[in-house]
Amino acid sequence: MGRRWAARLSLAAGVAALLVLVVFGGLVSLVLMGVGWAGLALSAAGVWWMLTHTGRIRVLAVLLLVAVPLAVLALYAAAGLLWVVLVSLGLWALAVFAGRAALVEDAPPAMPEHPARRPERPFLIMNPRSGGGKVTKFRLAERARALGAEVVVLDPDRPQDVAQLAREAVRRGADLLGVAGGDGTQALVAGVAVAHDLPFVVISAGTRNHFALDLGLDRKNPARCLEALTDGVELRVDLGYLRAGGPEEPEEPAEPGTEVVFVNSASFGVYAEVVQSPAYRDDKVRTILEMLPDLLAQESGARLSVRGDGPVLEAPQAVLVSNNPYQRGDSAGLGRRERLDTGELGVLGVHVGSAAEAAELLLRGGQQGRGLTETTAREVVVDADAPVIPVGVDGEALTLPTPVRCRLAPGALRVRVPRHRPGVRLGAPPMDWRRVRRLALTMGRAAAGRGPA
């Protein structure tokens, strides 16, 4: 019932948006709406020119970004139709919002939960710097020790090998490993847990906690993650691996420790190049603006080639390979993965060669097409015209010999999670007017007893 009415609201709001323009503004308002779309395209072009040029062209691009929106608003105001356009845009935004909400299907089957006994010798590593000091704020070390866990709090002033700490704990008899920290640290210890077939606990004490988010854990209160030690269930999730250099199809499995583990994603290209710069941590914005022109024009950095299950992706400017695909329409790695056990890598490649392509990508709302490739694969090989390339692995900057092979180990990681947890909230899919219309009309007929269309 809720989806049907959301679809009907979407159609009604979309029609109303057009009627407001026609009734109150006539053809002039339609012309001005076209001017607005042209202004949006020019703004996208301005962003492209700002990112790909320096000096005077960059200054002119910034001026364009300021002048175009002001000019469009001035035209609307001069025609006395500013309020008409704003109301129409508001109705259109409501139509899209309601339509996407209507397209959210019933929740997919949750990842299977398996019974888990309480660990006898859990071992947890905690990073006091992660997440702005969440370990201290939520008294995670004290709470974990009260539950019988051995806890090592990392020394912020002395680098420590967390994987080695985990391996030493296993030799002492640890029967569970866990981390309160960022996703990069999670990945290192998760690799040790898989190597010894031990359960792994994620404590959401990092900054973004993408892995915890997709496991359905509580990110606001990381202390709740500790309930996994006393009342937990197990999920079998996939784990990503990068094998650098050497033959693309090794005859024997890799030895433990010879592959780089990732729980979220590995990025190649522009982003990976930028974060490698020593100046990035001190002045991110300036470093990005200085490096992007040459990187986007591919006058610096390696020229990439990506092979998966489909056609070869040649010379992308940026590539994201993820442990299971992100929800459609949210490919930048900022959203959610509905499942972590599909056994498939998500692959996103970006190649924008001109201002026109940048504008087209923006007007399409970031949907797949020219400039954007989105797919899945069982294995991905990233090669380059350079012997070594930078790679961003779960937020950590690395350099690896080429080619770099990305693979998944399906169901390899035994993640122990609390029995009661918030869960994974579904995001809205991209707007599809045909599906919205069919949903509204078909469900309406079914409700009236006339059967589906």
Coordinates of C-alpha atoms in Angstrom, one line a residue:
M1 CA 0.0 0.0 0.0
G2 CA 2.8 2.5 0.9
R3 CA 4.7 1.9 -2.3
R4 CA 1.5 2.3 -4.4
W5 CA 0.7 5.6 -2.9
A6 CA 4.3 6.8 -3.2
A7 CA 4.2 6.0 -6.9
R8 CA 0.9 7.9 -7.3
L9 CA 2.3 10.9 -5.4
S10 CA 5.3 10.8 -7.6
L11 CA 3.2 10.9 -10.8
A12 CA 0.9 13.6 -9.4
A13 CA 3.8 15.8 -8.3
G14 CA 5.5 15.4 -11.7
V15 CA 2.4 16.4 -13.6
A16 CA 1.8 19.3 -11.2
A17 CA 5.4 20.5 -11.8
L18 CA 4.7 20.8 -15.5
L19 CA 1.2 22.3 -15.0
V20 CA 2.6 25.1 -12.8
L21 CA 5.0 26.0 -15.6
V22 CA 2.4 26.0 -18.3
V23 CA -0.5 27.6 -16.4
F24 CA 1.4 30.4 -14.7
G25 CA 4.2 31.0 -17.2
G26 CA 3.2 29.7 -20.6
L27 CA 5.9 29.1 -23.2
V28 CA 8.2 31.7 -21.5
S29 CA 8.6 29.5 -18.4
L30 CA 9.4 26.5 -20.5
V31 CA 12.1 28.5 -22.3
L32 CA 13.5 29.6 -19.0
M33 CA 13.5 26.1 -17.7
G34 CA 15.6 25.2 -20.7
V35 CA 17.9 28.1 -19.9
G36 CA 18.2 26.5 -16.4
W37 CA 19.3 23.2 -17.8
A38 CA 21.8 25.0 -20.1
G39 CA 23.1 26.8 -17.0
L40 CA 23.6 23.5 -15.2
A41 CA 25.5 22.2 -18.1
L42 CA 27.7 25.3 -18.3
S43 CA 28.4 25.0 -14.5
A44 CA 29.5 21.4 -15.0
A45 CA 31.8 22.5 -17.8
G46 CA 33.1 25.2 -15.5
V47 CA 33.9 22.6 -12.8
W48 CA 35.8 20.5 -15.4
W49 CA 37.8 23.5 -16.7
M50 CA 38.6 24.5 -13.1
L51 CA 39.9 21.0 -12.3
T52 CA 41.8 20.4 -15.6
H53 CA 43.5 23.8 -16.0
T54 CA 45.6 26.3 -14.0
G55 CA 46.3 30.0 -14.2
R56 CA 43.9 32.2 -16.1
I57 CA 41.7 29.5 -17.4
R58 CA 41.1 28.3 -13.9
V59 CA 40.2 31.8 -12.8
L60 CA 37.8 32.2 -15.7
A61 CA 36.2 28.9 -14.8
V62 CA 35.6 30.0 -11.2
L63 CA 34.0 33.2 -12.5
L64 CA 31.8 31.1 -14.8
L65 CA 30.7 29.0 -11.9
V66 CA 29.6 32.2 -10.0
A67 CA 28.2 34.1 -13.0
V68 CA 26.0 31.4 -14.6
P69 CA 23.7 30.7 -11.6
L70 CA 23.4 34.4 -10.9
A71 CA 22.5 35.1 -14.5
V72 CA 19.9 32.4 -14.6
L73 CA 18.3 33.6 -11.4
A74 CA 18.3 37.2 -12.8
L75 CA 16.5 36.1 -16.0
Y76 CA 13.9 34.3 -13.9
A77 CA 13.4 37.4 -11.7
A78 CA 13.2 39.8 -14.7
A79 CA 10.5 37.7 -16.3
G80 CA 8.6 37.6 -13.0
L81 CA 8.6 33.9 -13.0
L82 CA 11.2 33.1 -10.3
W83 CA 8.5 31.8 -7.9
V84 CA 6.9 29.7 -10.7
V85 CA 10.2 28.0 -11.5
L86 CA 11.0 27.4 -7.8
V87 CA 7.6 25.9 -7.1
S88 CA 8.0 23.7 -10.1
L89 CA 11.4 22.6 -9.1
G90 CA 10.1 21.8 -5.6
L91 CA 7.3 19.7 -7.0
W92 CA 9.7 17.9 -9.3
A93 CA 12.0 17.2 -6.4
L94 CA 9.0 15.7 -4.5
A95 CA 8.1 13.6 -7.6
V96 CA 11.6 12.2 -7.8
F97 CA 11.8 11.6 -4.0
A98 CA 8.5 9.8 -3.9
G99 CA 9.3 7.8 -7.0
R100 CA 12.5 6.5 -5.7
A101 CA 10.8 5.6 -2.4
A102 CA 8.2 3.7 -4.3
L103 CA 10.9 1.7 -6.1
V104 CA 12.5 0.5 -2.9
E105 CA 11.5 -3.2 -3.1
D106 CA 11.0 -5.5 -0.2
A107 CA 14.2 -6.0 1.7
P108 CA 16.4 -8.7 0.1
P109 CA 17.1 -11.8 2.1
A110 CA 19.5 -11.0 5.0
M111 CA 22.9 -12.7 5.1
P112 CA 22.4 -16.0 6.9
E113 CA 23.2 -16.0 10.6
H114 CA 24.9 -18.9 12.3
P115 CA 24.9 -19.8 16.0
A116 CA 28.0 -18.8 17.8
R117 CA 29.3 -19.9 21.2
R118 CA 30.8 -17.3 23.6
P119 CA 34.6 -17.0 23.1
E120 CA 36.9 -18.0 25.9
R121 CA 39.9 -16.0 25.0
P122 CA 38.9 -13.0 22.8
F123 CA 41.7 -10.6 21.7
L124 CA 41.0 -7.0 20.7
I125 CA 43.2 -4.3 19.2
M126 CA 42.1 -0.7 19.8
N127 CA 43.3 2.5 18.1
P128 CA 42.8 5.4 20.5
R129 CA 43.1 7.9 17.6
S130 CA 40.4 6.5 15.4
G131 CA 37.2 8.3 15.1
G132 CA 38.4 11.3 17.1
G133 CA 39.0 9.3 20.2
K134 CA 36.0 6.9 20.4
V135 CA 38.0 4.3 22.2
T136 CA 38.4 6.6 25.2
K137 CA 35.0 8.4 24.9
F138 CA 33.1 5.1 25.1
R139 CA 35.5 3.4 27.5
L140 CA 35.8 0.5 25.1
A141 CA 39.0 -1.0 26.5
E142 CA 37.5 -1.1 30.1
R143 CA 34.2 -2.5 28.9
A144 CA 35.9 -5.2 26.8
R145 CA 38.2 -6.3 29.7
A146 CA 35.2 -6.5 31.9
L147 CA 33.8 -9.1 29.4
G148 CA 37.0 -11.2 29.6
A149 CA 38.8 -9.9 26.6
E150 CA 42.5 -9.3 26.3
V151 CA 42.9 -5.7 24.9
V152 CA 45.9 -4.0 23.4
V153 CA 45.5 -0.2 23.0
L154 CA 47.9 1.0 20.4
D155 CA 50.5 3.6 21.2
P156 CA 49.8 6.7 19.1
D157 CA 53.5 7.7 19.2
R158 CA 54.9 4.3 18.2
P159 CA 53.9 2.5 15.0
Q160 CA 52.9 -1.1 15.7
D161 CA 52.3 -4.1 13.3
V162 CA 48.7 -4.9 14.1
A163 CA 48.8 -8.1 12.0
Q164 CA 51.8 -9.3 14.0
L165 CA 50.0 -8.5 17.2
A166 CA 47.1 -10.6 16.1
R167 CA 49.3 -13.5 15.0
E168 CA 51.1 -13.5 18.4
A169 CA 47.7 -13.6 20.2
V170 CA 46.7 -16.6 18.1
R171 CA 49.8 -18.4 19.2
R172 CA 48.9 -17.7 22.8
G173 CA 45.5 -19.3 22.3
A174 CA 43.2 -16.5 21.3
D175 CA 39.9 -17.9 19.9
L176 CA 38.5 -14.6 18.5
L177 CA 40.1 -11.5 17.0
G178 CA 38.7 -8.0 16.9
V179 CA 39.5 -4.4 16.1
A180 CA 38.2 -1.0 17.3
G181 CA 39.6 1.3 14.6
G182 CA 39.5 2.3 11.0
D183 CA 38.7 0.0 8.0
G184 CA 42.4 -0.3 7.1
T185 CA 43.2 -1.8 10.5
Q186 CA 40.1 -4.0 10.3
A187 CA 41.4 -5.4 7.0
L188 CA 44.8 -6.3 8.4
V189 CA 43.5 -8.2 11.3
A190 CA 40.7 -9.8 9.3
G191 CA 43.3 -11.4 7.1
V192 CA 44.9 -13.0 10.1
A193 CA 41.5 -14.2 11.3
V194 CA 40.8 -15.9 7.9
A195 CA 44.2 -17.5 7.9
H196 CA 43.5 -19.2 11.2
D197 CA 39.7 -19.7 10.7
L198 CA 38.8 -17.6 13.7
P199 CA 35.8 -15.4 14.2
F200 CA 36.3 -11.6 13.8
V201 CA 34.6 -8.8 15.7
V202 CA 34.2 -5.3 14.2
I203 CA 33.9 -2.4 16.7
S204 CA 32.7 0.8 15.0
A205 CA 35.3 3.1 16.4
G206 CA 36.6 4.5 13.1
T207 CA 35.7 7.7 11.3
R208 CA 33.4 6.5 8.5
N209 CA 33.0 2.8 9.5
H210 CA 31.9 1.6 6.0
F211 CA 32.5 -2.0 6.9
A212 CA 30.5 -1.7 10.1
L213 CA 27.7 0.1 8.2
D214 CA 27.3 -2.7 5.8
L215 CA 27.3 -5.3 8.6
G216 CA 24.4 -3.5 10.1
L217 CA 26.3 -2.5 13.2
D218 CA 25.6 0.5 15.5
R219 CA 28.0 3.3 14.4
K220 CA 26.7 5.9 16.9
N221 CA 27.5 3.8 19.9
P222 CA 30.5 1.4 19.3
A223 CA 30.1 0.0 22.7
R224 CA 27.1 -2.0 21.5
C225 CA 29.4 -3.9 19.2
L226 CA 30.9 -5.6 22.2
E227 CA 27.6 -7.4 22.7
A228 CA 29.0 -9.8 20.0
L229 CA 31.2 -11.2 22.7
T230 CA 28.3 -12.3 24.9
D231 CA 25.3 -12.6 22.7
G232 CA 26.5 -12.9 19.1
V233 CA 25.8 -14.7 15.8
E234 CA 28.1 -15.3 12.9
L235 CA 27.9 -14.0 9.4
R236 CA 30.0 -15.5 6.6
V237 CA 31.2 -12.6 4.4
D238 CA 33.6 -12.3 1.5
L239 CA 37.1 -10.8 1.8
G240 CA 39.0 -9.0 -0.9
Y241 CA 42.6 -9.7 -1.8
L242 CA 45.1 -7.9 -4.0
R243 CA 48.0 -9.9 -5.5
A244 CA 50.7 -7.6 -6.9
G245 CA 53.0 -8.4 -9.8
G246 CA 54.0 -11.8 -11.1
P247 CA 51.8 -14.1 -13.3
E248 CA 48.2 -13.1 -13.7
E249 CA 47.0 -16.7 -13.0
P250 CA 49.4 -18.2 -10.4
E251 CA 49.6 -22.0 -10.5
E252 CA 49.4 -22.2 -6.7
P253 CA 47.5 -20.3 -4.1
A254 CA 49.3 -17.3 -2.6
E255 CA 51.1 -17.8 0.7
P256 CA 49.6 -16.0 3.7
G257 CA 50.9 -12.5 3.9
T258 CA 51.8 -12.2 0.2
E259 CA 48.4 -10.6 -0.7
V260 CA 47.0 -7.3 0.5
V261 CA 43.6 -7.7 2.2
F262 CA 40.7 -5.2 1.8
V263 CA 37.2 -5.2 3.4
N264 CA 35.8 -2.3 1.4
S265 CA 37.6 -1.3 -1.7
A266 CA 40.8 -0.7 -3.6
S267 CA 41.1 2.5 -5.7
F268 CA 43.4 3.2 -8.7
G269 CA 44.1 6.2 -10.7
V270 CA 43.5 9.9 -9.7
Y271 CA 42.5 9.4 -6.1
A272 CA 45.3 6.9 -5.4
E273 CA 47.8 9.2 -7.1
V274 CA 46.8 12.3 -5.0
V275 CA 46.8 10.6 -1.6
Q276 CA 50.4 9.4 -2.3
S277 CA 51.6 13.0 -2.3
P278 CA 53.5 14.0 0.9
A279 CA 51.8 17.3 0.8
Y280 CA 48.3 15.8 0.8
R281 CA 47.9 15.4 4.6
D282 CA 49.0 19.0 5.3
D283 CA 47.0 20.7 2.6
K284 CA 44.4 18.5 0.9
V285 CA 42.6 21.1 -1.2
R286 CA 45.7 22.7 -2.5
T287 CA 47.4 19.4 -3.3
I288 CA 44.3 18.2 -5.2
L289 CA 44.0 21.4 -7.3
E290 CA 47.7 21.3 -8.1
M291 CA 47.8 17.6 -9.2
L292 CA 44.4 17.1 -10.9
P293 CA 45.1 19.0 -14.2
D294 CA 47.9 16.7 -15.2
L295 CA 46.2 13.6 -13.8
L296 CA 42.9 14.2 -15.5
A297 CA 44.6 15.0 -18.8
Q298 CA 46.7 11.9 -18.2
E299 CA 49.9 13.8 -18.7
S300 CA 51.1 12.4 -15.5
G301 CA 50.4 9.2 -13.6
A302 CA 50.1 5.7 -15.1
R303 CA 47.8 4.8 -18.0
L304 CA 45.6 2.0 -16.6
S305 CA 44.0 -1.0 -18.3
V306 CA 41.3 -2.9 -16.4
R307 CA 40.2 -6.5 -17.4
G308 CA 37.3 -8.2 -15.7
D309 CA 34.5 -10.5 -16.9
G310 CA 33.5 -8.0 -19.7
P311 CA 35.2 -5.8 -22.2
V312 CA 38.6 -4.3 -21.3
L313 CA 38.4 -0.8 -19.8
E314 CA 41.2 1.3 -21.4
A315 CA 42.7 4.4 -19.9
P316 CA 40.2 5.2 -17.1
Q317 CA 41.1 8.1 -15.0
A318 CA 39.8 6.4 -11.8
V319 CA 38.9 2.9 -10.9
L320 CA 37.2 1.5 -7.8
V321 CA 37.1 -2.2 -7.1
S322 CA 34.9 -3.1 -4.2
N323 CA 34.3 -6.1 -2.0
N324 CA 30.7 -6.7 -3.4
P325 CA 29.0 -4.0 -5.4
Y326 CA 27.6 -0.9 -3.9
Q327 CA 24.0 -0.1 -4.4
R328 CA 23.2 1.1 -7.8
G329 CA 23.3 4.9 -8.1
D330 CA 25.8 5.1 -5.2
S331 CA 29.0 3.9 -6.8
A332 CA 31.3 6.4 -5.3
G333 CA 31.7 4.1 -2.2
L334 CA 29.9 6.5 0.0
G335 CA 26.8 4.4 0.5
R336 CA 25.9 0.9 1.3
R337 CA 26.3 -2.6 0.1
E338 CA 23.2 -4.6 0.6
R339 CA 25.1 -7.9 1.0
L340 CA 28.7 -8.9 1.6
D341 CA 28.4 -12.5 0.4
T342 CA 27.6 -12.4 -3.3
G343 CA 31.1 -13.5 -4.3
E344 CA 31.4 -10.7 -6.8
L345 CA 33.6 -7.6 -7.0
G346 CA 32.0 -4.3 -7.8
V347 CA 33.9 -2.4 -10.5
L348 CA 33.5 1.3 -11.3
G349 CA 35.5 3.1 -13.9
V350 CA 35.5 6.8 -14.8
H351 CA 36.8 8.4 -17.9
V352 CA 35.8 12.0 -18.7
G353 CA 37.7 13.5 -21.5
S354 CA 36.0 16.9 -22.1
A355 CA 33.7 19.5 -20.6
A356 CA 30.9 18.2 -22.7
E357 CA 31.3 14.7 -21.2
A358 CA 31.4 16.1 -17.7
A359 CA 28.2 18.0 -18.3
E360 CA 26.5 14.9 -19.7
L361 CA 27.5 12.9 -16.7
L362 CA 26.1 15.5 -14.4
L363 CA 22.8 15.8 -16.3
R364 CA 22.4 12.0 -16.3
G365 CA 22.7 12.1 -12.5
G366 CA 25.8 10.0 -12.5
Q367 CA 24.1 7.0 -14.2
Q368 CA 26.1 4.6 -16.3
G369 CA 26.9 5.7 -19.9
R370 CA 29.6 7.6 -21.6
G371 CA 32.3 8.4 -19.0
L372 CA 31.0 5.9 -16.4
T373 CA 31.3 2.2 -16.4
E374 CA 29.7 0.1 -13.7
T375 CA 29.8 -3.7 -13.6
T376 CA 30.6 -6.8 -11.5
A377 CA 33.3 -9.4 -11.9
R378 CA 34.7 -12.5 -10.2
E379 CA 38.3 -11.3 -10.7
V380 CA 39.8 -8.0 -11.9
V381 CA 43.2 -7.3 -13.3
V382 CA 44.5 -3.8 -13.2
D383 CA 47.6 -3.3 -15.4
A384 CA 49.4 -0.1 -16.4
D385 CA 52.2 1.3 -18.5
A386 CA 54.3 1.6 -15.3
P387 CA 56.0 -1.1 -13.2
V388 CA 54.5 0.3 -10.0
I389 CA 51.3 2.1 -9.4
P390 CA 49.7 3.8 -6.3
V391 CA 46.7 2.1 -4.8
G392 CA 44.3 3.3 -2.1
V393 CA 43.3 0.2 0.0
D394 CA 40.5 0.9 2.6
G395 CA 41.8 4.4 2.9
E396 CA 45.5 3.5 3.2
A397 CA 48.0 4.7 0.5
L398 CA 50.1 1.9 -0.9
T399 CA 52.3 1.3 -4.0
L400 CA 52.1 -2.1 -5.7
P401 CA 53.9 -3.7 -8.7
T402 CA 51.8 -4.3 -11.8
P403 CA 49.7 -6.1 -12.8
V404 CA 47.5 -6.0 -9.7
R405 CA 45.0 -8.9 -9.5
C406 CA 41.9 -8.3 -7.4
R407 CA 39.9 -11.3 -6.2
L408 CA 37.4 -12.3 -3.5
A409 CA 37.5 -15.2 -1.1
P410 CA 33.8 -16.0 -0.9
G411 CA 32.5 -16.5 2.7
A412 CA 36.0 -16.6 4.0
L413 CA 35.6 -14.2 6.9
R414 CA 33.6 -15.3 10.0
V415 CA 32.3 -12.0 11.4
R416 CA 30.8 -12.2 14.9
V417 CA 28.1 -9.6 15.3
P418 CA 25.5 -8.8 18.1
R419 CA 22.3 -10.7 17.8
H420 CA 20.4 -7.4 18.1
R421 CA 21.7 -4.7 15.8
P422 CA 20.3 -1.8 13.7
G423 CA 20.7 -3.7 10.4
V424 CA 21.3 -2.5 6.9
R425 CA 18.9 0.2 5.7
L426 CA 18.1 0.1 2.0
G427 CA 18.8 3.1 0.0
A428 CA 16.5 4.4 -2.8
P429 CA 17.3 3.2 -6.3
P430 CA 17.7 5.6 -9.3
M431 CA 14.5 7.1 -10.6
D432 CA 12.7 5.1 -13.3
W433 CA 9.5 6.8 -14.5
R434 CA 8.3 3.8 -16.5
R435 CA 8.6 1.6 -13.4
V436 CA 6.9 4.2 -11.2
R437 CA 4.0 4.5 -13.7
R438 CA 3.6 0.7 -14.0
L439 CA 3.8 0.3 -10.2
A440 CA 1.1 2.9 -9.6
L441 CA -1.3 1.7 -12.3
T442 CA -0.8 -2.0 -12.0
M443 CA -1.2 -2.0 -8.2
G444 CA -4.2 0.2 -8.5
R445 CA -5.9 -2.2 -10.9
A446 CA -5.0 -5.2 -8.6
A447 CA -6.4 -3.4 -5.6
A448 CA -9.7 -2.8 -7.6
G449 CA -10.0 -6.5 -8.4
R450 CA -9.3 -6.1 -12.1
G451 CA -6.0 -7.9 -12.1
P452 CA -2.6 -6.8 -13.4
A453 CA -2.1 -4.8 -16.6

